[in-house]
């Protein structure tokens, strides 16, 4: 797969920086992708350059298996790889004008768990008002809402992340100022539910299950 391992490159967004208007503005998207995400990519590449044994690990392996590493290295991997993974996941989970949920298995599960999309939005919004990222995940047998602080990612055994919203201030401050709730409402308008459905049925960020590396000693 292209760009699967070191050295990572900042692949272009699957849409233009101005494509999510009027819900998310062009300058925010440009800064977020070409500065914030680029920074995480540069830092991750630097870290992997210094630790060549990790250069064959995919992004998902890095965020899912950092705890196997010595603590200081593991923390650095968690932060830098998490910053890359979480941002890519966020950007891939949006589309101009949004892509509707449809009536497939994910829609059925949202009805079953949250009583429909309105109920889901309420719960997601509540979570997104708290810390850095809110996530919709599939965990074992059902949908769950999770939050993560810092650049932590819910990439764990038995968990499939489906959607995330970045609620760090740089994700919305230029347009929404300090009104995070308004930004969350706008994000609801640009969700790529097709991506979420693919992640549910196939696993992985882009709908392909990653291999898990042998445990290193
Ligand atoms: Mn961000």
PDB file of N, CA and C and ligand atoms in Angstrom, residues 32 36 40 87 90-91 133 151 166 168 170-171, ligand 1:
ATOM      1  N   UNK A  32      -4.414  23.151   9.082  1.00  0.00           N
ATOM      2  CA  UNK A  32      -4.532  21.876   9.790  1.00  0.00           C
ATOM      3  C   UNK A  32      -3.776  20.765   9.045  1.00  0.00           C
ATOM      4  N   UNK A  36      -0.150  21.523  10.768  1.00  0.00           N
ATOM      5  CA  UNK A  36      -0.279  20.638  11.941  1.00  0.00           C
ATOM      6  C   UNK A  36       0.052  19.194  11.595  1.00  0.00           C
ATOM      7  N   UNK A  40       3.492  16.570  12.493  1.00  0.00           N
ATOM      8  CA  UNK A  40       3.485  15.211  13.045  1.00  0.00           C
ATOM      9  C   UNK A  40       4.213  14.248  12.115  1.00  0.00           C
ATOM     10  N   UNK A  87      -5.200  12.545  12.566  1.00  0.00           N
ATOM     11  CA  UNK A  87      -5.526  13.588  11.584  1.00  0.00           C
ATOM     12  C   UNK A  87      -5.936  12.986  10.246  1.00  0.00           C
ATOM     13  N   UNK A  90      -9.368  11.659  10.619  1.00  0.00           N
ATOM     14  CA  UNK A  90     -10.341  12.766  10.653  1.00  0.00           C
ATOM     15  C   UNK A  90     -10.602  13.318   9.249  1.00  0.00           C
ATOM     16  N   UNK A  91      -9.537  13.593   8.517  1.00  0.00           N
ATOM     17  CA  UNK A  91      -9.709  14.174   7.177  1.00  0.00           C
ATOM     18  C   UNK A  91     -10.412  13.190   6.233  1.00  0.00           C
ATOM     19  N   UNK A 133     -10.270  14.497  21.207  1.00  0.00           N
ATOM     20  CA  UNK A 133     -10.931  13.784  20.110  1.00  0.00           C
ATOM     21  C   UNK A 133     -12.125  13.013  20.660  1.00  0.00           C
ATOM     22  N   UNK A 151      -2.785  12.841  21.714  1.00  0.00           N
ATOM     23  CA  UNK A 151      -2.954  12.284  20.377  1.00  0.00           C
ATOM     24  C   UNK A 151      -3.215  10.782  20.473  1.00  0.00           C
ATOM     25  N   UNK A 166     -11.818  15.992  15.579  1.00  0.00           N
ATOM     26  CA  UNK A 166     -10.726  16.705  16.238  1.00  0.00           C
ATOM     27  C   UNK A 166     -11.327  17.968  16.842  1.00  0.00           C
ATOM     28  N   UNK A 168      -9.541  19.897  19.067  1.00  0.00           N
ATOM     29  CA  UNK A 168      -8.514  20.849  19.486  1.00  0.00           C
ATOM     30  C   UNK A 168      -8.849  22.199  18.835  1.00  0.00           C
ATOM     31  N   UNK A 170      -7.315  24.413  17.231  1.00  0.00           N
ATOM     32  CA  UNK A 170      -6.825  24.751  15.883  1.00  0.00           C
ATOM     33  C   UNK A 170      -7.756  24.198  14.801  1.00  0.00           C
ATOM     34  N   UNK A 171      -8.632  23.264  15.176  1.00  0.00           N
ATOM     35  CA  UNK A 171      -9.544  22.663  14.198  1.00  0.00           C
ATOM     36  C   UNK A 171     -10.723  23.573  13.863  1.00  0.00           C
TER      37      UNK A 171
HETATM   38 MN1  LIG B   1      -5.705  18.747  14.847  1.00  0.00          MN
END
